[in-house]
PDB file of C-alpha atoms in Angstrom:
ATOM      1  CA  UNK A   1      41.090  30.734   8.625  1.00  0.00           C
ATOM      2  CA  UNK A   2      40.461  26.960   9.613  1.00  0.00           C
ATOM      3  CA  UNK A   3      37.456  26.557   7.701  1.00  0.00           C
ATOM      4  CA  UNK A   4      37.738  25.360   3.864  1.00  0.00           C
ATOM      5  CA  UNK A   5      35.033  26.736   1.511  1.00  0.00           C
ATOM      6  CA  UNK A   6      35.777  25.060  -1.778  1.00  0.00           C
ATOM      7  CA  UNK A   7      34.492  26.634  -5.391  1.00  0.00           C
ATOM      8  CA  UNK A   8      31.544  24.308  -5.962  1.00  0.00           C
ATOM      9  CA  UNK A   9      29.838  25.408  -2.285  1.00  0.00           C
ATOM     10  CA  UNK A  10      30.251  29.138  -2.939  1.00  0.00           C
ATOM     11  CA  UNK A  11      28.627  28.820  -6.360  1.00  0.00           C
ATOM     12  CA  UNK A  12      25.780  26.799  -4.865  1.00  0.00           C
ATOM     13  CA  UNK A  13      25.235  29.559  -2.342  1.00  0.00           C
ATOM     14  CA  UNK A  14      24.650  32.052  -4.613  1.00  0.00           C
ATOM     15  CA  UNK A  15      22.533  30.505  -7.089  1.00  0.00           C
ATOM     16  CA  UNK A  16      20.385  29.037  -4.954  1.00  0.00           C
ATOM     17  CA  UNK A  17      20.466  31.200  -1.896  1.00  0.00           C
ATOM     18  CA  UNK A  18      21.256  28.828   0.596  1.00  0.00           C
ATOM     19  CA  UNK A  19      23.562  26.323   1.399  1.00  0.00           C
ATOM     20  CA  UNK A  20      23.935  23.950   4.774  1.00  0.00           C
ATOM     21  CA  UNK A  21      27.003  22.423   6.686  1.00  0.00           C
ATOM     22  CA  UNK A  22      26.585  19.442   9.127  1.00  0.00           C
ATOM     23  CA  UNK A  23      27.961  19.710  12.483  1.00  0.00           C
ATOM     24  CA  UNK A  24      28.644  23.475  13.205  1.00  0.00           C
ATOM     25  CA  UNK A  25      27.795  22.680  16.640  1.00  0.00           C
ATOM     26  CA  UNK A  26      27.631  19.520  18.421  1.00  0.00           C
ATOM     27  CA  UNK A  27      24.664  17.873  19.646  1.00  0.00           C
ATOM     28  CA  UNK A  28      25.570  18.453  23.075  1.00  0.00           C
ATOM     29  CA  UNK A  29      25.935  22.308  22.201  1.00  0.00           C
ATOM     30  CA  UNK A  30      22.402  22.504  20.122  1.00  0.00           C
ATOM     31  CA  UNK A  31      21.153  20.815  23.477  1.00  0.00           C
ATOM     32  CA  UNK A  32      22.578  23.578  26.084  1.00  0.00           C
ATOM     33  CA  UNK A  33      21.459  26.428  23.474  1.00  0.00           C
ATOM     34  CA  UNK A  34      17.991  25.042  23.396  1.00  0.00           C
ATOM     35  CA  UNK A  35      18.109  25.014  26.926  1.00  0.00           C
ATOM     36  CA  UNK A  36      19.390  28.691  27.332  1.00  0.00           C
ATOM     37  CA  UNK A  37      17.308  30.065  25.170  1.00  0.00           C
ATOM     38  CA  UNK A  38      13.819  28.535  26.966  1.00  0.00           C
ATOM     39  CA  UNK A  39      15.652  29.906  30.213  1.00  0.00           C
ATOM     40  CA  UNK A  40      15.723  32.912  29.018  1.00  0.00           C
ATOM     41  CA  UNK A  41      12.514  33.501  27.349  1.00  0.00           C
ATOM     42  CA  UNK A  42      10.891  32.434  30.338  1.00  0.00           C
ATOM     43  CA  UNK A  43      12.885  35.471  32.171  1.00  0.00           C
ATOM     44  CA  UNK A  44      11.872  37.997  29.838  1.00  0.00           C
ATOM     45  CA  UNK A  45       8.502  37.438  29.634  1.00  0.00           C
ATOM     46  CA  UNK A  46       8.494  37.353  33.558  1.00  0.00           C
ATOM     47  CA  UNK A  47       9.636  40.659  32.942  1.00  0.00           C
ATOM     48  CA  UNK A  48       9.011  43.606  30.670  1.00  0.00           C
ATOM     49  CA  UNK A  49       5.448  43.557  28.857  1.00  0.00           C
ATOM     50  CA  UNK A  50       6.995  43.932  25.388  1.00  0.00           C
ATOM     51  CA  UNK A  51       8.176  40.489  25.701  1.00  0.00           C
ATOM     52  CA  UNK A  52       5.008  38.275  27.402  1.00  0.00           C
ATOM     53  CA  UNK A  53       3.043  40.297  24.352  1.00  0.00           C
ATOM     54  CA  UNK A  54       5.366  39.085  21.430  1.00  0.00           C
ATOM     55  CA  UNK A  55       7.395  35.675  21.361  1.00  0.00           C
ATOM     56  CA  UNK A  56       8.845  36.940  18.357  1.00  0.00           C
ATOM     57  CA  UNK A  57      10.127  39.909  20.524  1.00  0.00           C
ATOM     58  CA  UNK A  58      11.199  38.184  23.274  1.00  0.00           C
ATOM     59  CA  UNK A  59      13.340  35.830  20.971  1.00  0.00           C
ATOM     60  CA  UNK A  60      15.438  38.843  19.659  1.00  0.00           C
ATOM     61  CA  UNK A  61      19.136  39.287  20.799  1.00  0.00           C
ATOM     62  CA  UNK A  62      19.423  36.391  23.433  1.00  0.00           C
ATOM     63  CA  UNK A  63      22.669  36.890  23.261  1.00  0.00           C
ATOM     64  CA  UNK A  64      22.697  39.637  25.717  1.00  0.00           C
ATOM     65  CA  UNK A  65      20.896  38.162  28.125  1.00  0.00           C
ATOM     66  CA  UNK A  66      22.515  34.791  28.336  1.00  0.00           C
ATOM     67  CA  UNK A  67      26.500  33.828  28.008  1.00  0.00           C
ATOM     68  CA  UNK A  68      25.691  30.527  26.741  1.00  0.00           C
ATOM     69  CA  UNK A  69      23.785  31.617  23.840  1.00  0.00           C
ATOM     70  CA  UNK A  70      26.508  34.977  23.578  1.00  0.00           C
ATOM     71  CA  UNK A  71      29.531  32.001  22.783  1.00  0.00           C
ATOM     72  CA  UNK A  72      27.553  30.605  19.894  1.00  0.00           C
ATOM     73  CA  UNK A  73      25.963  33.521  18.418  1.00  0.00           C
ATOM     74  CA  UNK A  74      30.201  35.014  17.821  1.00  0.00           C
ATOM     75  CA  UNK A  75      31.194  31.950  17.092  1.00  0.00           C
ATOM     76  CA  UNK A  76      34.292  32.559  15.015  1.00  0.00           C
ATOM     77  CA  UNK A  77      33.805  29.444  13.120  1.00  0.00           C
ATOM     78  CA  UNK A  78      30.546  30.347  12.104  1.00  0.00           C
ATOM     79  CA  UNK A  79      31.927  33.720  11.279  1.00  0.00           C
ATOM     80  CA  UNK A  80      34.708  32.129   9.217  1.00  0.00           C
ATOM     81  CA  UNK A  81      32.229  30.529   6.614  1.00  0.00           C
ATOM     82  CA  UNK A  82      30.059  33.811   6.013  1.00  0.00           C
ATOM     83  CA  UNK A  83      33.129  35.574   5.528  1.00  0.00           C
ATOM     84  CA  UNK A  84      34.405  33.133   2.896  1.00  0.00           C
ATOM     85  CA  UNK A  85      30.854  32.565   1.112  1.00  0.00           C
ATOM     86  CA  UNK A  86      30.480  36.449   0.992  1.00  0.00           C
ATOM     87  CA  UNK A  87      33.515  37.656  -0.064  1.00  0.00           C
ATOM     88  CA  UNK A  88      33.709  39.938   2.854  1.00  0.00           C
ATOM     89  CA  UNK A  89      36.265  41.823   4.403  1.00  0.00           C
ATOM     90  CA  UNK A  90      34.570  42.182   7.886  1.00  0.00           C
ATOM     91  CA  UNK A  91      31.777  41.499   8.920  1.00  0.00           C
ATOM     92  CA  UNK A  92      29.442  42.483  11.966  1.00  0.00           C
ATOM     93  CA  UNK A  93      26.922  40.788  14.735  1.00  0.00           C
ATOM     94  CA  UNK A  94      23.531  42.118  13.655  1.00  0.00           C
ATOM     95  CA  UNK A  95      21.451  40.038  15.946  1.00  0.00           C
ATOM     96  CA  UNK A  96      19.748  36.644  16.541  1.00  0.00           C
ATOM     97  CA  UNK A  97      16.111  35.654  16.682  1.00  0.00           C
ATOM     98  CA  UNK A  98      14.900  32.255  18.137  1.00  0.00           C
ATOM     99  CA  UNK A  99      12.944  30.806  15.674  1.00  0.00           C
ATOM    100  CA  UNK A 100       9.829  28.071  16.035  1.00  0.00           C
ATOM    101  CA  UNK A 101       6.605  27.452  14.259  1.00  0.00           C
ATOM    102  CA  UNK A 102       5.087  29.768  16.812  1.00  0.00           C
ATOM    103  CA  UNK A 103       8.038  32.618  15.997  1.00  0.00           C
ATOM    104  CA  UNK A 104       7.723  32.240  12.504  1.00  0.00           C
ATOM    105  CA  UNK A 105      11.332  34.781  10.954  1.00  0.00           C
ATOM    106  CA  UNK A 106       9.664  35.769   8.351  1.00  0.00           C
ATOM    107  CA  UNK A 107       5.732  35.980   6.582  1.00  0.00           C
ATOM    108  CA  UNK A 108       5.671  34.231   3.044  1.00  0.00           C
ATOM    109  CA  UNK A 109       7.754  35.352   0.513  1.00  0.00           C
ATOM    110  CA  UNK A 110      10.132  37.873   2.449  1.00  0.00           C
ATOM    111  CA  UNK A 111      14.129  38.032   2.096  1.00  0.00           C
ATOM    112  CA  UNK A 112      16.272  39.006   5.102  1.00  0.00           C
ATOM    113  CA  UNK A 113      16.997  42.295   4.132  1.00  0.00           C
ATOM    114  CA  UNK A 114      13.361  43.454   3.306  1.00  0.00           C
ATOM    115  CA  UNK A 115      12.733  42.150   7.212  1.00  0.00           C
ATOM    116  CA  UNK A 116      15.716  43.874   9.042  1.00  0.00           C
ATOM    117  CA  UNK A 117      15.633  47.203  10.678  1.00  0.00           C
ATOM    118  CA  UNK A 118      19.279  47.640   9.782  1.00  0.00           C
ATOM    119  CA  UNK A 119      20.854  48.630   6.103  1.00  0.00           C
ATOM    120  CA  UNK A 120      24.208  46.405   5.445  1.00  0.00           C
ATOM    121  CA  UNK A 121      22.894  42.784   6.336  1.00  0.00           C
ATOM    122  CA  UNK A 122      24.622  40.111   3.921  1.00  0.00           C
ATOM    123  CA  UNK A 123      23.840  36.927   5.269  1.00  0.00           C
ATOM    124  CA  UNK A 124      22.184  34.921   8.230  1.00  0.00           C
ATOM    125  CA  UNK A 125      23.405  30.928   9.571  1.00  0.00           C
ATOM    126  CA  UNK A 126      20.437  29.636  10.645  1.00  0.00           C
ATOM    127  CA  UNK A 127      21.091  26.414  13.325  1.00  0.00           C
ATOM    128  CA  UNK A 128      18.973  23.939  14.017  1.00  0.00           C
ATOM    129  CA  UNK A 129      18.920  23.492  18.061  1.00  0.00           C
ATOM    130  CA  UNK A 130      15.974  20.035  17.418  1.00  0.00           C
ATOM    131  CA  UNK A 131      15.187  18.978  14.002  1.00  0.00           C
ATOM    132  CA  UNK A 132      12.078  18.686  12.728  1.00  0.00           C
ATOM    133  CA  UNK A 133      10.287  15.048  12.571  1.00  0.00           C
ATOM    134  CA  UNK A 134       6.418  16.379  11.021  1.00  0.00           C
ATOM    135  CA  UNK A 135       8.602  16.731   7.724  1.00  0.00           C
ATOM    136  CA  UNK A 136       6.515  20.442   7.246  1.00  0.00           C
ATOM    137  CA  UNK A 137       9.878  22.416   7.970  1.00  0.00           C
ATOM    138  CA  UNK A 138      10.092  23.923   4.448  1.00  0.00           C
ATOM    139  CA  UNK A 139      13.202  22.202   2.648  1.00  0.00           C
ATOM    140  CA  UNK A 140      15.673  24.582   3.095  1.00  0.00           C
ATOM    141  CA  UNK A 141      15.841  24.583   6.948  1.00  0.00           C
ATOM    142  CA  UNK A 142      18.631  22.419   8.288  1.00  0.00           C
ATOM    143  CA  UNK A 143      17.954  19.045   8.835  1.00  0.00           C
ATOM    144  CA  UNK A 144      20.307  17.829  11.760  1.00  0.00           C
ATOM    145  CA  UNK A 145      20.603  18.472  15.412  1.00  0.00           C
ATOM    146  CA  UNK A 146      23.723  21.081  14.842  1.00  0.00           C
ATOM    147  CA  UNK A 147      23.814  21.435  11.119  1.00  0.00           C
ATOM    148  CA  UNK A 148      23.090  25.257   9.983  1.00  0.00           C
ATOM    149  CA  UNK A 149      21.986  26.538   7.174  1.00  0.00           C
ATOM    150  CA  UNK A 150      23.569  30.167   5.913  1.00  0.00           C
ATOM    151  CA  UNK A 151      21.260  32.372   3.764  1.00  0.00           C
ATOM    152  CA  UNK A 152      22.403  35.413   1.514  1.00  0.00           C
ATOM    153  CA  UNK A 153      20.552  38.523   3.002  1.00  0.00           C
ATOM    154  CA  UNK A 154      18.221  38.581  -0.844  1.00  0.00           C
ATOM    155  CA  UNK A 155      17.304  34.633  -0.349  1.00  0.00           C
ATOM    156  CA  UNK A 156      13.262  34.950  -0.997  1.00  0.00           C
ATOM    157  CA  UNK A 157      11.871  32.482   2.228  1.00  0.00           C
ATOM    158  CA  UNK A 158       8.232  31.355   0.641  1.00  0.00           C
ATOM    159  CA  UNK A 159       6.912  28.922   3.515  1.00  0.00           C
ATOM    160  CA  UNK A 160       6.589  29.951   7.303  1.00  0.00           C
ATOM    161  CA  UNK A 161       8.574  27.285   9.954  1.00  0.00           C
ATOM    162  CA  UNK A 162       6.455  24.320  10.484  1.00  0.00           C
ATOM    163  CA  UNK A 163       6.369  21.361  12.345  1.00  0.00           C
ATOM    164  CA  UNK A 164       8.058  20.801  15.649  1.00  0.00           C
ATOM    165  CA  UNK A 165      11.739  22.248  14.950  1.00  0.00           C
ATOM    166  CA  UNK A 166      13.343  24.573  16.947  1.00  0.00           C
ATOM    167  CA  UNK A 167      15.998  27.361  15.429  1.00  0.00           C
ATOM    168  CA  UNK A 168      18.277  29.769  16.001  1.00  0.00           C
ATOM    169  CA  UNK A 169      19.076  32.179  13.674  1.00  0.00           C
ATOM    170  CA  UNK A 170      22.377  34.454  13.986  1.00  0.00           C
ATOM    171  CA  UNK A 171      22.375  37.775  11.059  1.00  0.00           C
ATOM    172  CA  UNK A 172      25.600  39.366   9.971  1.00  0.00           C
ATOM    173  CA  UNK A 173      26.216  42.698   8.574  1.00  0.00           C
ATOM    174  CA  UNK A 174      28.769  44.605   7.064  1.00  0.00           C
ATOM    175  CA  UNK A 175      31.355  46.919   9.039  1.00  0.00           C
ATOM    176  CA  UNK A 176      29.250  50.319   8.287  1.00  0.00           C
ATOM    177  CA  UNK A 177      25.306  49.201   9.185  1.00  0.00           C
ATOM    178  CA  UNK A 178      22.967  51.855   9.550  1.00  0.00           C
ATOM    179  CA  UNK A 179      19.885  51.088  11.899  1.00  0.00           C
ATOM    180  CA  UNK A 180      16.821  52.517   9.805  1.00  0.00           C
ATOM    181  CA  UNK A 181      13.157  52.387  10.370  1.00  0.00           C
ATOM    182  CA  UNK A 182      11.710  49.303   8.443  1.00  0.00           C
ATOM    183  CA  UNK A 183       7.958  48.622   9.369  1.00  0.00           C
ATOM    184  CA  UNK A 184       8.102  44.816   8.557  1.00  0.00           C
ATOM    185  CA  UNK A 185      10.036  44.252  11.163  1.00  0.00           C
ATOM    186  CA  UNK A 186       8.369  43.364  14.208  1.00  0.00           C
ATOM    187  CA  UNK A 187      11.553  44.969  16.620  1.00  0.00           C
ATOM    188  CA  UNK A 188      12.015  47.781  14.477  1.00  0.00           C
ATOM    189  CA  UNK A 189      11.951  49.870  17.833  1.00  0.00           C
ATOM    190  CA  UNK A 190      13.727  47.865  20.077  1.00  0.00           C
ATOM    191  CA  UNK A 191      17.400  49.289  19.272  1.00  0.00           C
ATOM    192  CA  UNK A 192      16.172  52.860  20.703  1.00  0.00           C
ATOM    193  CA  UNK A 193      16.357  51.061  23.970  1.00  0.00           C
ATOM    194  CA  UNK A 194      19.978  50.685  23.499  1.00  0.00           C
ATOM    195  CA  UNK A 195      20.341  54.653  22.456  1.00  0.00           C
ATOM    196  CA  UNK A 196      19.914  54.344  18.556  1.00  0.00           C
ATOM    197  CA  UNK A 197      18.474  56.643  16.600  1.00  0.00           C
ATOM    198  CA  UNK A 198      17.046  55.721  13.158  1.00  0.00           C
ATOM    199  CA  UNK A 199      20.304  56.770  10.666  1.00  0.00           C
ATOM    200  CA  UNK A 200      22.945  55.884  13.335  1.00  0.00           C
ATOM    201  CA  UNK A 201      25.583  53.756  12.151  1.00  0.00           C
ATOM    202  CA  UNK A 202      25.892  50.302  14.218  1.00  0.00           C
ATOM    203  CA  UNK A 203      28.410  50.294  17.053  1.00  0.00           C
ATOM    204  CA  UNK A 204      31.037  47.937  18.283  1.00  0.00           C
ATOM    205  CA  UNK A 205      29.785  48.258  21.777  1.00  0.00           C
ATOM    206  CA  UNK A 206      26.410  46.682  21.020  1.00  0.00           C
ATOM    207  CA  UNK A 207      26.942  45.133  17.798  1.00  0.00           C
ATOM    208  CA  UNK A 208      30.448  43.727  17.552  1.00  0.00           C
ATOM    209  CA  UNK A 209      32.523  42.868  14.704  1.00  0.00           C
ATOM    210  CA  UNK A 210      32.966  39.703  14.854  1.00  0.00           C
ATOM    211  CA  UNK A 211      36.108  38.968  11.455  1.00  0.00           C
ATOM    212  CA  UNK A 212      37.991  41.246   9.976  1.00  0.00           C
ATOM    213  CA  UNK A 213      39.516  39.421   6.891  1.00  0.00           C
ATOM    214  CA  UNK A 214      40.826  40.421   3.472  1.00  0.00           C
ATOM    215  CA  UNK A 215      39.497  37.816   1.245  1.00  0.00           C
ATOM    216  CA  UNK A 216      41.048  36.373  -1.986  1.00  0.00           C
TER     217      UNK A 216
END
């Protein structure tokens, strides 16, 4: 691995929840994403009515739409620090989800795992693609242009987004994920367009695994 995780960040992860690193992507990077990712939201919701009803819809799994925003979201770097903050052997791409004031992740007081459709999600890197300057962005969203923030899947969110930031959040899950019907999440049904059914297992061709490490 070429990233370092030393003793004091892991502990900080876990007892508070959170914990950010400074320039996982560059500037220039954060600046492309943002600009893939308005691309193609603008496509989608020129297409299917799903996604001109929900911006929180259209902002799931960019990824396969979009090669730009594909390279970041299985990142290997990025992959490299869940890995070593989790403890995990392997870990898997559960999805992304652009995230603004106006695509809110997740209603007050929520935790990753009580909003995901999927059983077997351990953490999510969120990255900031243009920082917030109204200072309402609750205090654990990243602060920098390319900084990210990584979440364990039980970290407790109690504010909305705010301000003017824009996000992008990437969710990892373990090896064996099973897709199951969860009713807080808004694209509960959007994997049966792929050829899920609720109980199937996750597989590599639409979820790849992304690490496959044995951890000290």
């Amino acid at each position: 691995m070429k990233h370092d995780i030393v003793t004091e960040q892991r502990d900080f992860f876990y007892n508070k929840g959170y914990i950010e690193f400074e320039g996982i992507i560059t500037t220039t990077q954060a600046d492309d994403i943002r600009a893939a990712v308005a691309e193609t939201l603008e496509q989608r919701r020129d297409g299917e009515e799903r996604y001109r009803n929900s911006s929180y819809c259209a902002g799931r799994d960019l990824w396969r739409d979009n090669e730009s925003i594909k390279k970041i979201v299985k990142s290997k770097k990025i992959a490299e620090i869940v890995v070593l903050l989790t403890n995990k052997k392997t870990i898997r791409l559960a999805y992304d989800q652009n995230v603004t004031a106006k695509t809110p992740l997740v209603a007050e007081g929520a935790s990753l795992t009580e909003l995901s459709a999927l059983q077997g999600v351990i953490a999510g890197a969120m990255l900031c693609l243009k920082p917030d300057t109204t200072e309402e962005a609750p205090e654990y969203f990243p602060k920098e242009k390319g900084s990210a923030v990584l979440f364990r899947d039980d970290f407790i969110m109690t504010e909305k987004p705010a301000g003017n930031g824009i996000y992008h959040y990437i969710v990892y899950c373990e090896e064996t994920t099973v897709y199951i019907y969860n009713e807080n999440d808004e694209n509960c049904h959007t994997l049966r367009a792929l050829g899920y059914d609720y109980g199937d297992a996750l597989r590599n061709e639409y979820h790849p695994l992304l690490l496959r490490y044995r951890c000290q």
